[in-house]
GROMACS .gro file of C-alpha atoms in nm:
model
  399
    1MET     CA    1   1.255   1.972  -2.375
    2GLU     CA    2   1.321   1.637  -2.523
    3SER     CA    3   1.575   1.623  -2.801
    4ARG     CA    4   1.476   1.408  -3.094
    5VAL     CA    5   1.733   1.273  -3.337
    6LEU     CA    6   1.629   1.164  -3.683
    7SER     CA    7   1.823   0.865  -3.810
    8ARG     CA    8   1.793   0.727  -4.159
    9ALA     CA    9   1.939   0.416  -4.318
   10THR     CA   10   2.025   0.607  -4.633
   11THR     CA   11   2.308   0.853  -4.682
   12THR     CA   12   2.307   1.193  -4.513
   13THR     CA   13   2.267   1.382  -4.842
   14THR     CA   14   1.975   1.171  -4.950
   15THR     CA   15   1.815   1.206  -4.608
   16ILE     CA   16   1.832   1.587  -4.605
   17SER     CA   17   1.706   1.610  -4.959
   18SER     CA   18   1.418   1.377  -4.887
   19LEU     CA   19   1.317   1.559  -4.573
   20ARG     CA   20   1.319   1.895  -4.749
   21ARG     CA   21   1.091   1.765  -5.029
   22SER     CA   22   0.840   1.593  -4.802
   23PRO     CA   23   0.882   1.576  -4.425
   24LEU     CA   24   0.623   1.303  -4.390
   25GLU     CA   25   0.716   1.099  -4.696
   26ASN     CA   26   0.836   0.746  -4.623
   27HIS     CA   27   0.787   0.804  -4.252
   28GLN     CA   28   0.805   0.434  -4.184
   29ASN     CA   29   1.183   0.457  -4.213
   30VAL     CA   30   1.211   0.732  -3.954
   31SER     CA   31   1.279   0.647  -3.593
   32PHE     CA   32   1.270   0.880  -3.297
   33ILE     CA   33   1.526   0.844  -3.021
   34SER     CA   34   1.441   1.016  -2.694
   35LEU     CA   35   1.735   1.189  -2.533
   36LYS     CA   36   1.673   1.307  -2.176
   37PRO     CA   37   1.945   1.554  -2.079
   38ILE     CA   38   1.999   1.629  -1.714
   39GLY     CA   39   1.805   1.934  -1.606
   40ALA     CA   40   1.554   1.920  -1.890
   41VAL     CA   41   1.194   2.001  -1.813
   42GLY     CA   42   1.093   1.647  -1.890
   43GLU     CA   43   1.327   1.532  -1.618
   44GLY     CA   44   1.215   1.790  -1.366
   45GLY     CA   45   1.447   2.077  -1.449
   46ASN     CA   46   1.396   2.436  -1.344
   47VAL     CA   47   1.201   2.345  -1.034
   48ILE     CA   48   1.265   2.687  -0.879
   49TRP     CA   49   1.035   2.838  -1.137
   50GLY     CA   50   0.769   2.579  -1.069
   51ARG     CA   51   0.820   2.329  -1.349
   52GLN     CA   52   0.662   1.995  -1.272
   53LEU     CA   53   0.888   1.695  -1.229
   54ARG     CA   54   0.875   1.426  -1.494
   55PRO     CA   55   0.543   1.506  -1.668
   56ALA     CA   56   0.389   1.245  -1.893
   57LEU     CA   57   0.543   1.281  -2.236
   58LEU     CA   58   0.351   1.138  -2.527
   59LEU     CA   59   0.538   1.100  -2.853
   60GLU     CA   60   0.237   1.169  -3.068
   61SER     CA   61   0.089   1.467  -3.247
   62SER     CA   62  -0.265   1.551  -3.342
   63ASN     CA   63  -0.135   1.692  -3.672
   64ALA     CA   64   0.068   1.385  -3.766
   65PRO     CA   65  -0.074   1.126  -4.001
   66ALA     CA   66  -0.217   0.809  -3.857
   67GLY     CA   67   0.042   0.546  -3.786
   68LEU     CA   68   0.340   0.781  -3.785
   69PHE     CA   69   0.399   0.727  -3.414
   70ALA     CA   70   0.255   0.380  -3.393
   71GLY     CA   71   0.436   0.189  -3.127
   72LYS     CA   72   0.635   0.499  -3.032
   73LYS     CA   73   0.428   0.617  -2.736
   74GLU     CA   74   0.636   0.668  -2.423
   75ILE     CA   75   0.501   0.773  -2.088
   76LEU     CA   76   0.738   0.880  -1.812
   77ARG     CA   77   0.561   0.831  -1.481
   78PRO     CA   78   0.638   1.094  -1.217
   79ILE     CA   79   0.802   0.959  -0.904
   80LEU     CA   80   0.878   1.079  -0.555
   81ALA     CA   81   1.244   1.150  -0.507
   82THR     CA   82   1.419   0.901  -0.281
   83ALA     CA   83   1.776   0.831  -0.187
   84SER     CA   84   1.797   0.555  -0.442
   85SER     CA   85   1.591   0.716  -0.714
   86PRO     CA   86   1.888   0.841  -0.916
   87ALA     CA   87   1.916   0.493  -1.057
   88GLU     CA   88   1.884   0.646  -1.399
   89GLY     CA   89   2.156   0.901  -1.325
   90SER     CA   90   2.525   0.872  -1.263
   91ASP     CA   91   2.814   1.066  -1.123
   92SER     CA   92   2.901   1.162  -1.478
   93ALA     CA   93   2.567   1.331  -1.531
   94GLY     CA   94   2.726   1.640  -1.681
   95GLU     CA   95   2.750   1.994  -1.558
   96ALA     CA   96   2.395   2.019  -1.425
   97ALA     CA   97   2.466   1.826  -1.104
   98PRO     CA   98   2.758   2.046  -0.989
   99VAL     CA   99   2.556   2.356  -1.075
  100ARG     CA  100   2.264   2.232  -0.869
  101PHE     CA  101   2.493   2.157  -0.575
  102PHE     CA  102   2.642   2.506  -0.599
  103ASP     CA  103   2.290   2.650  -0.599
  104ARG     CA  104   2.207   2.443  -0.293
  105TYR     CA  105   2.516   2.566  -0.108
  106PHE     CA  106   2.438   2.925  -0.198
  107LEU     CA  107   2.071   2.906  -0.098
  108ASN     CA  108   2.139   2.720   0.225
  109VAL     CA  109   2.426   2.945   0.333
  110ILE     CA  110   2.220   3.258   0.268
  111PHE     CA  111   1.924   3.107   0.452
  112ASN     CA  112   2.129   3.020   0.760
  113ILE     CA  113   2.302   3.358   0.779
  114LEU     CA  114   1.983   3.559   0.726
  115ASN     CA  115   1.792   3.335   0.966
  116LYS     CA  116   2.045   3.387   1.245
  117ARG     CA  117   2.056   3.764   1.186
  118ILE     CA  118   1.680   3.777   1.233
  119TYR     CA  119   1.710   3.592   1.564
  120ASN     CA  120   1.966   3.847   1.682
  121TYR     CA  121   1.693   4.112   1.694
  122PHE     CA  122   1.377   3.897   1.687
  123PRO     CA  123   1.424   3.582   1.902
  124TYR     CA  124   1.095   3.409   1.823
  125PRO     CA  125   1.178   3.081   1.644
  126TYR     CA  126   0.823   2.941   1.649
  127PHE     CA  127   0.686   3.246   1.469
  128VAL     CA  128   0.977   3.257   1.224
  129SER     CA  129   0.925   2.886   1.148
  130VAL     CA  130   0.565   2.963   1.054
  131ILE     CA  131   0.684   3.244   0.826
  132HIS     CA  132   0.929   3.007   0.653
  133LEU     CA  133   0.646   2.769   0.567
  134LEU     CA  134   0.391   3.044   0.495
  135VAL     CA  135   0.610   3.208   0.230
  136GLY     CA  136   0.668   2.868   0.069
  137VAL     CA  137   0.297   2.784   0.070
  138VAL     CA  138   0.209   3.118  -0.090
  139TYR     CA  139   0.476   3.052  -0.353
  140CYS     CA  140   0.324   2.709  -0.424
  141LEU     CA  141  -0.031   2.846  -0.444
  142VAL     CA  142   0.075   3.117  -0.690
  143SER     CA  143   0.264   2.856  -0.896
  144TRP     CA  144  -0.046   2.637  -0.906
  145ALA     CA  145  -0.261   2.936  -1.001
  146VAL     CA  146  -0.052   3.007  -1.311
  147GLY     CA  147  -0.014   2.636  -1.392
  148LEU     CA  148   0.360   2.604  -1.324
  149PRO     CA  149   0.334   2.330  -1.219
  150LYS     CA  150  -0.018   2.203  -1.268
  151ARG     CA  151  -0.159   2.105  -0.931
  152ALA     CA  152  -0.179   1.731  -0.887
  153PRO     CA  153  -0.505   1.612  -0.724
  154ILE     CA  154  -0.485   1.458  -0.379
  155ASP     CA  155  -0.720   1.205  -0.223
  156SER     CA  156  -0.784   1.097   0.135
  157LYS     CA  157  -0.556   0.793   0.103
  158LEU     CA  158  -0.255   0.999  -0.003
  159LEU     CA  159  -0.338   1.264   0.255
  160LYS     CA  160  -0.321   1.005   0.533
  161LEU     CA  161   0.020   0.895   0.408
  162LEU     CA  162   0.155   1.251   0.391
  163ILE     CA  163   0.030   1.374   0.729
  164PRO     CA  164   0.290   1.180   0.937
  165VAL     CA  165   0.565   1.299   0.700
  166ALA     CA  166   0.447   1.660   0.733
  167VAL     CA  167   0.416   1.640   1.113
  168CYS     CA  168   0.773   1.514   1.145
  169HIS     CA  169   0.886   1.778   0.897
  170ALA     CA  170   0.716   2.050   1.104
  171LEU     CA  171   0.858   1.927   1.435
  172GLY     CA  172   1.208   1.894   1.293
  173HIS     CA  173   1.188   2.237   1.134
  174VAL     CA  174   1.068   2.414   1.451
  175THR     CA  175   1.321   2.248   1.679
  176SER     CA  176   1.601   2.328   1.435
  177ASN     CA  177   1.501   2.694   1.450
  178VAL     CA  178   1.482   2.687   1.829
  179SER     CA  179   1.839   2.559   1.827
  180PHE     CA  180   1.951   2.820   1.572
  181ALA     CA  181   1.806   3.093   1.794
  182ALA     CA  182   1.971   2.957   2.110
  183VAL     CA  183   2.326   2.873   1.997
  184ALA     CA  184   2.570   2.944   1.714
  185VAL     CA  185   2.471   2.819   1.368
  186SER     CA  186   2.796   2.625   1.344
  187PHE     CA  187   2.720   2.440   1.667
  188THR     CA  188   2.366   2.348   1.560
  189HIS     CA  189   2.498   2.203   1.235
  190THR     CA  190   2.764   2.013   1.427
  191ILE     CA  191   2.491   1.853   1.641
  192LYS     CA  192   2.284   1.784   1.332
  193ALA     CA  193   2.579   1.591   1.194
  194LEU     CA  194   2.450   1.312   1.422
  195GLU     CA  195   2.149   1.263   1.196
  196PRO     CA  196   2.310   0.966   1.012
  197PHE     CA  197   2.352   0.793   1.349
  198PHE     CA  198   1.980   0.821   1.422
  199ASN     CA  199   1.896   0.709   1.067
  200ALA     CA  200   2.115   0.402   1.106
  201ALA     CA  201   1.964   0.318   1.445
  202ALA     CA  202   1.611   0.352   1.307
  203SER     CA  203   1.696   0.133   1.007
  204GLN     CA  204   1.845  -0.137   1.228
  205PHE     CA  205   1.606  -0.144   1.523
  206ILE     CA  206   1.278  -0.007   1.382
  207LEU     CA  207   1.278  -0.117   1.018
  208GLY     CA  208   1.476  -0.434   1.088
  209GLN     CA  209   1.737  -0.370   0.821
  210GLN     CA  210   2.072  -0.529   0.900
  211LEU     CA  211   2.354  -0.279   0.855
  212PRO     CA  212   2.715  -0.387   0.804
  213LEU     CA  213   2.971  -0.335   1.079
  214THR     CA  214   3.170  -0.095   0.861
  215LEU     CA  215   2.871   0.141   0.851
  216TRP     CA  216   2.843   0.144   1.229
  217LEU     CA  217   3.218   0.194   1.272
  218SER     CA  218   3.206   0.497   1.042
  219LEU     CA  219   2.960   0.658   1.285
  220ALA     CA  220   3.202   0.637   1.579
  221PRO     CA  221   3.397   0.949   1.470
  222VAL     CA  222   3.068   1.136   1.436
  223VAL     CA  223   2.967   1.066   1.796
  224ILE     CA  224   3.317   1.135   1.927
  225GLY     CA  225   3.353   1.456   1.727
  226VAL     CA  226   3.015   1.596   1.833
  227SER     CA  227   3.092   1.510   2.196
  228MET     CA  228   3.427   1.691   2.179
  229ALA     CA  229   3.270   1.996   2.015
  230SER     CA  230   2.985   2.011   2.268
  231LEU     CA  231   3.209   1.998   2.574
  232THR     CA  232   3.396   2.318   2.486
  233GLU     CA  233   3.146   2.504   2.264
  234LEU     CA  234   3.139   2.864   2.386
  235SER     CA  235   2.774   2.916   2.291
  236PHE     CA  236   2.656   2.586   2.443
  237ASN     CA  237   2.324   2.573   2.624
  238TRP     CA  238   2.086   2.286   2.684
  239THR     CA  239   1.797   2.440   2.490
  240GLY     CA  240   2.003   2.457   2.172
  241PHE     CA  241   2.153   2.111   2.222
  242ILE     CA  242   1.829   1.928   2.306
  243SER     CA  243   1.637   2.105   2.028
  244ALA     CA  244   1.895   2.000   1.770
  245MET     CA  245   1.876   1.641   1.896
  246ILE     CA  246   1.495   1.642   1.874
  247SER     CA  247   1.530   1.775   1.521
  248ASN     CA  248   1.755   1.480   1.434
  249ILE     CA  249   1.500   1.233   1.569
  250SER     CA  250   1.212   1.409   1.390
  251PHE     CA  251   1.386   1.403   1.054
  252THR     CA  252   1.474   1.038   1.107
  253TYR     CA  253   1.108   0.950   1.152
  254ARG     CA  254   1.025   1.170   0.855
  255SER     CA  255   1.252   0.945   0.646
  256ILE     CA  256   1.075   0.636   0.781
  257TYR     CA  257   0.729   0.767   0.703
  258SER     CA  258   0.846   0.889   0.362
  259LYS     CA  259   0.925   0.531   0.266
  260LYS     CA  260   0.561   0.444   0.336
  261ALA     CA  261   0.436   0.741   0.137
  262MET     CA  262   0.591   0.654  -0.196
  263THR     CA  263   0.364   0.783  -0.468
  264ASP     CA  264   0.354   0.854  -0.839
  265MET     CA  265   0.297   1.224  -0.772
  266ASP     CA  266   0.590   1.444  -0.872
  267SER     CA  267   0.811   1.578  -0.594
  268THR     CA  268   0.722   1.943  -0.660
  269ASN     CA  269   0.359   1.877  -0.574
  270ILE     CA  270   0.452   1.640  -0.292
  271TYR     CA  271   0.666   1.904  -0.121
  272ALA     CA  272   0.392   2.164  -0.171
  273TYR     CA  273   0.134   1.947   0.006
  274ILE     CA  274   0.380   1.865   0.286
  275SER     CA  275   0.448   2.237   0.334
  276ILE     CA  276   0.076   2.315   0.357
  277ILE     CA  277   0.014   2.045   0.617
  278ALA     CA  278   0.327   2.141   0.814
  279LEU     CA  279   0.213   2.504   0.821
  280PHE     CA  280  -0.115   2.409   0.990
  281VAL     CA  281   0.082   2.196   1.238
  282CYS     CA  282   0.318   2.482   1.328
  283ILE     CA  283   0.062   2.761   1.376
  284PRO     CA  284  -0.098   2.642   1.708
  285PRO     CA  285   0.235   2.602   1.898
  286ALA     CA  286   0.350   2.942   1.774
  287ILE     CA  287   0.031   3.105   1.902
  288ILE     CA  288   0.046   2.926   2.237
  289VAL     CA  289   0.418   2.964   2.307
  290GLU     CA  290   0.497   3.304   2.157
  291GLY     CA  291   0.163   3.468   2.078
  292PRO     CA  292   0.124   3.677   2.399
  293GLN     CA  293   0.486   3.799   2.386
  294LEU     CA  294   0.459   3.890   2.018
  295ILE     CA  295   0.147   4.098   2.073
  296LYS     CA  296   0.284   4.262   2.386
  297HIS     CA  297   0.629   4.368   2.271
  298GLY     CA  298   0.793   4.123   2.027
  299LEU     CA  299   0.677   4.275   1.699
  300SER     CA  300   0.707   4.635   1.818
  301ASP     CA  301   1.060   4.579   1.950
  302ALA     CA  302   1.176   4.430   1.620
  303ILE     CA  303   1.025   4.715   1.419
  304SER     CA  304   1.181   4.975   1.647
  305LYS     CA  305   1.524   4.813   1.602
  306VAL     CA  306   1.535   4.767   1.224
  307GLY     CA  307   1.226   4.936   1.085
  308MET     CA  308   0.907   4.796   0.934
  309VAL     CA  309   1.041   4.760   0.578
  310LYS     CA  310   1.356   4.568   0.675
  311PHE     CA  311   1.167   4.348   0.920
  312ILE     CA  312   0.909   4.240   0.663
  313SER     CA  313   1.175   4.210   0.392
  314ASP     CA  314   1.395   3.988   0.611
  315LEU     CA  315   1.104   3.758   0.697
  316PHE     CA  316   1.000   3.731   0.332
  317TRP     CA  317   1.346   3.654   0.198
  318VAL     CA  318   1.436   3.404   0.469
  319GLY     CA  319   1.113   3.219   0.391
  320MET     CA  320   1.183   3.229   0.018
  321PHE     CA  321   1.538   3.099   0.057
  322TYR     CA  322   1.412   2.825   0.288
  323HIS     CA  323   1.152   2.706   0.036
  324LEU     CA  324   1.376   2.729  -0.269
  325TYR     CA  325   1.656   2.541  -0.096
  326ASN     CA  326   1.431   2.257   0.012
  327GLN     CA  327   1.260   2.232  -0.326
  328LEU     CA  328   1.592   2.233  -0.510
  329ALA     CA  329   1.730   1.975  -0.265
  330THR     CA  330   1.435   1.748  -0.344
  331ASN     CA  331   1.497   1.792  -0.716
  332THR     CA  332   1.873   1.736  -0.682
  333LEU     CA  333   1.810   1.415  -0.491
  334GLU     CA  334   1.631   1.284  -0.797
  335ARG     CA  335   1.888   1.407  -1.048
  336VAL     CA  336   2.216   1.261  -0.929
  337ALA     CA  337   2.369   0.935  -0.815
  338PRO     CA  338   2.362   0.845  -0.442
  339LEU     CA  339   2.735   0.901  -0.398
  340THR     CA  340   2.719   1.249  -0.550
  341HIS     CA  341   2.429   1.345  -0.327
  342ALA     CA  342   2.595   1.206  -0.015
  343VAL     CA  343   2.916   1.398  -0.079
  344GLY     CA  344   2.713   1.707  -0.157
  345ASN     CA  345   2.536   1.690   0.180
  346VAL     CA  346   2.867   1.669   0.364
  347LEU     CA  347   3.012   1.962   0.168
  348LYS     CA  348   2.695   2.161   0.233
  349ARG     CA  349   2.741   2.128   0.608
  350VAL     CA  350   3.106   2.229   0.577
  351PHE     CA  351   3.005   2.536   0.375
  352VAL     CA  352   2.736   2.638   0.624
  353ILE     CA  353   2.961   2.595   0.928
  354GLY     CA  354   3.251   2.779   0.764
  355PHE     CA  355   3.048   3.071   0.631
  356SER     CA  356   2.851   3.112   0.954
  357ILE     CA  357   3.175   3.143   1.152
  358LEU     CA  358   3.302   3.405   0.907
  359ALA     CA  359   2.973   3.595   0.890
  360PHE     CA  360   2.918   3.622   1.266
  361GLY     CA  361   3.277   3.611   1.384
  362ASN     CA  362   3.200   3.328   1.623
  363LYS     CA  363   3.490   3.225   1.842
  364ILE     CA  364   3.541   2.853   1.878
  365SER     CA  365   3.786   2.668   2.096
  366THR     CA  366   4.055   2.445   1.949
  367GLN     CA  367   3.880   2.135   2.083
  368THR     CA  368   3.550   2.245   1.928
  369GLY     CA  369   3.721   2.293   1.592
  370ILE     CA  370   3.890   1.953   1.608
  371GLY     CA  371   3.566   1.785   1.718
  372THR     CA  372   3.375   1.945   1.431
  373VAL     CA  373   3.633   1.826   1.177
  374ILE     CA  374   3.622   1.472   1.318
  375ALA     CA  375   3.241   1.468   1.310
  376ILE     CA  376   3.226   1.589   0.950
  377ALA     CA  377   3.490   1.332   0.850
  378GLY     CA  378   3.276   1.061   1.009
  379VAL     CA  379   2.969   1.182   0.821
  380ALA     CA  380   3.170   1.172   0.497
  381ALA     CA  381   3.279   0.813   0.562
  382TYR     CA  382   2.925   0.707   0.651
  383SER     CA  383   2.780   0.879   0.345
  384TYR     CA  384   3.035   0.714   0.116
  385ILE     CA  385   2.967   0.363   0.252
  386LYS     CA  386   2.591   0.415   0.247
  387ALA     CA  387   2.599   0.544  -0.110
  388GLN     CA  388   2.806   0.244  -0.220
  389MET     CA  389   2.544   0.014  -0.065
  390GLU     CA  390   2.265   0.194  -0.252
  391GLU     CA  391   2.458   0.168  -0.578
  392GLU     CA  392   2.513  -0.206  -0.529
  393LYS     CA  393   2.140  -0.253  -0.465
  394ARG     CA  394   2.059  -0.057  -0.780
  395GLN     CA  395   2.297  -0.265  -0.992
  396MET     CA  396   2.153  -0.590  -0.853
  397LYS     CA  397   1.799  -0.476  -0.939
  398ALA     CA  398   1.912  -0.370  -1.286
  399ALA     CA  399   2.073  -0.708  -1.343
   0.00000   0.00000   0.00000
């Protein structure tokens, strides 16, 4: 909630005395200063529980006398979170940013570990991808039903803008899961470390944005590290490798289409609509590719191995962790400065790789370990340079 500070030109004692006698007396001398703490509802806090991002806040009251808030109306327009949107934030945003990053690490690590454990006894990534999105969509529908957040209306124009984003989101999500099912989680995340390379290539050759040489040079360790890790990865297979690469390309195009789909709708509603569209995109491939096997023996085999209750529970919780992580990631992107978010993404990948190795006891060769470290270091360098560029652009616009 917004904090409001009453400031008076008179002494503190006089102010308190005056306010106690008549709160509305001499209201012309009272000014209201809006303080927007990080994580407040007005700034999109508590997204996990469905609070809407940046609702319109009107500094007026139906019970206040006429003229009390004259000239004091303030409307905060909701915006879609983008890489440069934390222009209002900073790296010194307080304790909320680190807490959000910790939550993201926790949710993403749990998601990856639980997801892989499901594939160990139920190797059907297309179906599991549908479950991920289905649980999230149900969560969004229930949230809308109770008004947390209030559902934002959507028209045909916005729908056309969001469909390409959702299609790329669906394709990237499914191919990521195919890779997770085929190879070690740590290896998939090592391959996905190449995503900045694809983003840079798309920016340069598709969007026509000239990138500095230092940015390209920072990507060299990423390519070299991933190549080293791939050559000696014990769980390597082409299905896992190619699927992770397709996922990188899909998420790159998702970023491109997202730039064209900038809207005033808050990011909670935006992600809900994207999830709904992506769900409809994912269902047909799941039916075609895995439907016959699921009906014949897939579902029965999984139930016989772990039991009906655990099977349903695992699918529910993996879907819930997937949705909460992505929603919180969208919110965090809007809350913090570019550099903070970039560093957070690198640390997230380190956490996921490290915890997945510990959780599953995956054996990796020395060369794979060195290659992974080099790739992550390259991603860190790229993220730092890119974030500095975004910050310079923000300062130029502000000036």
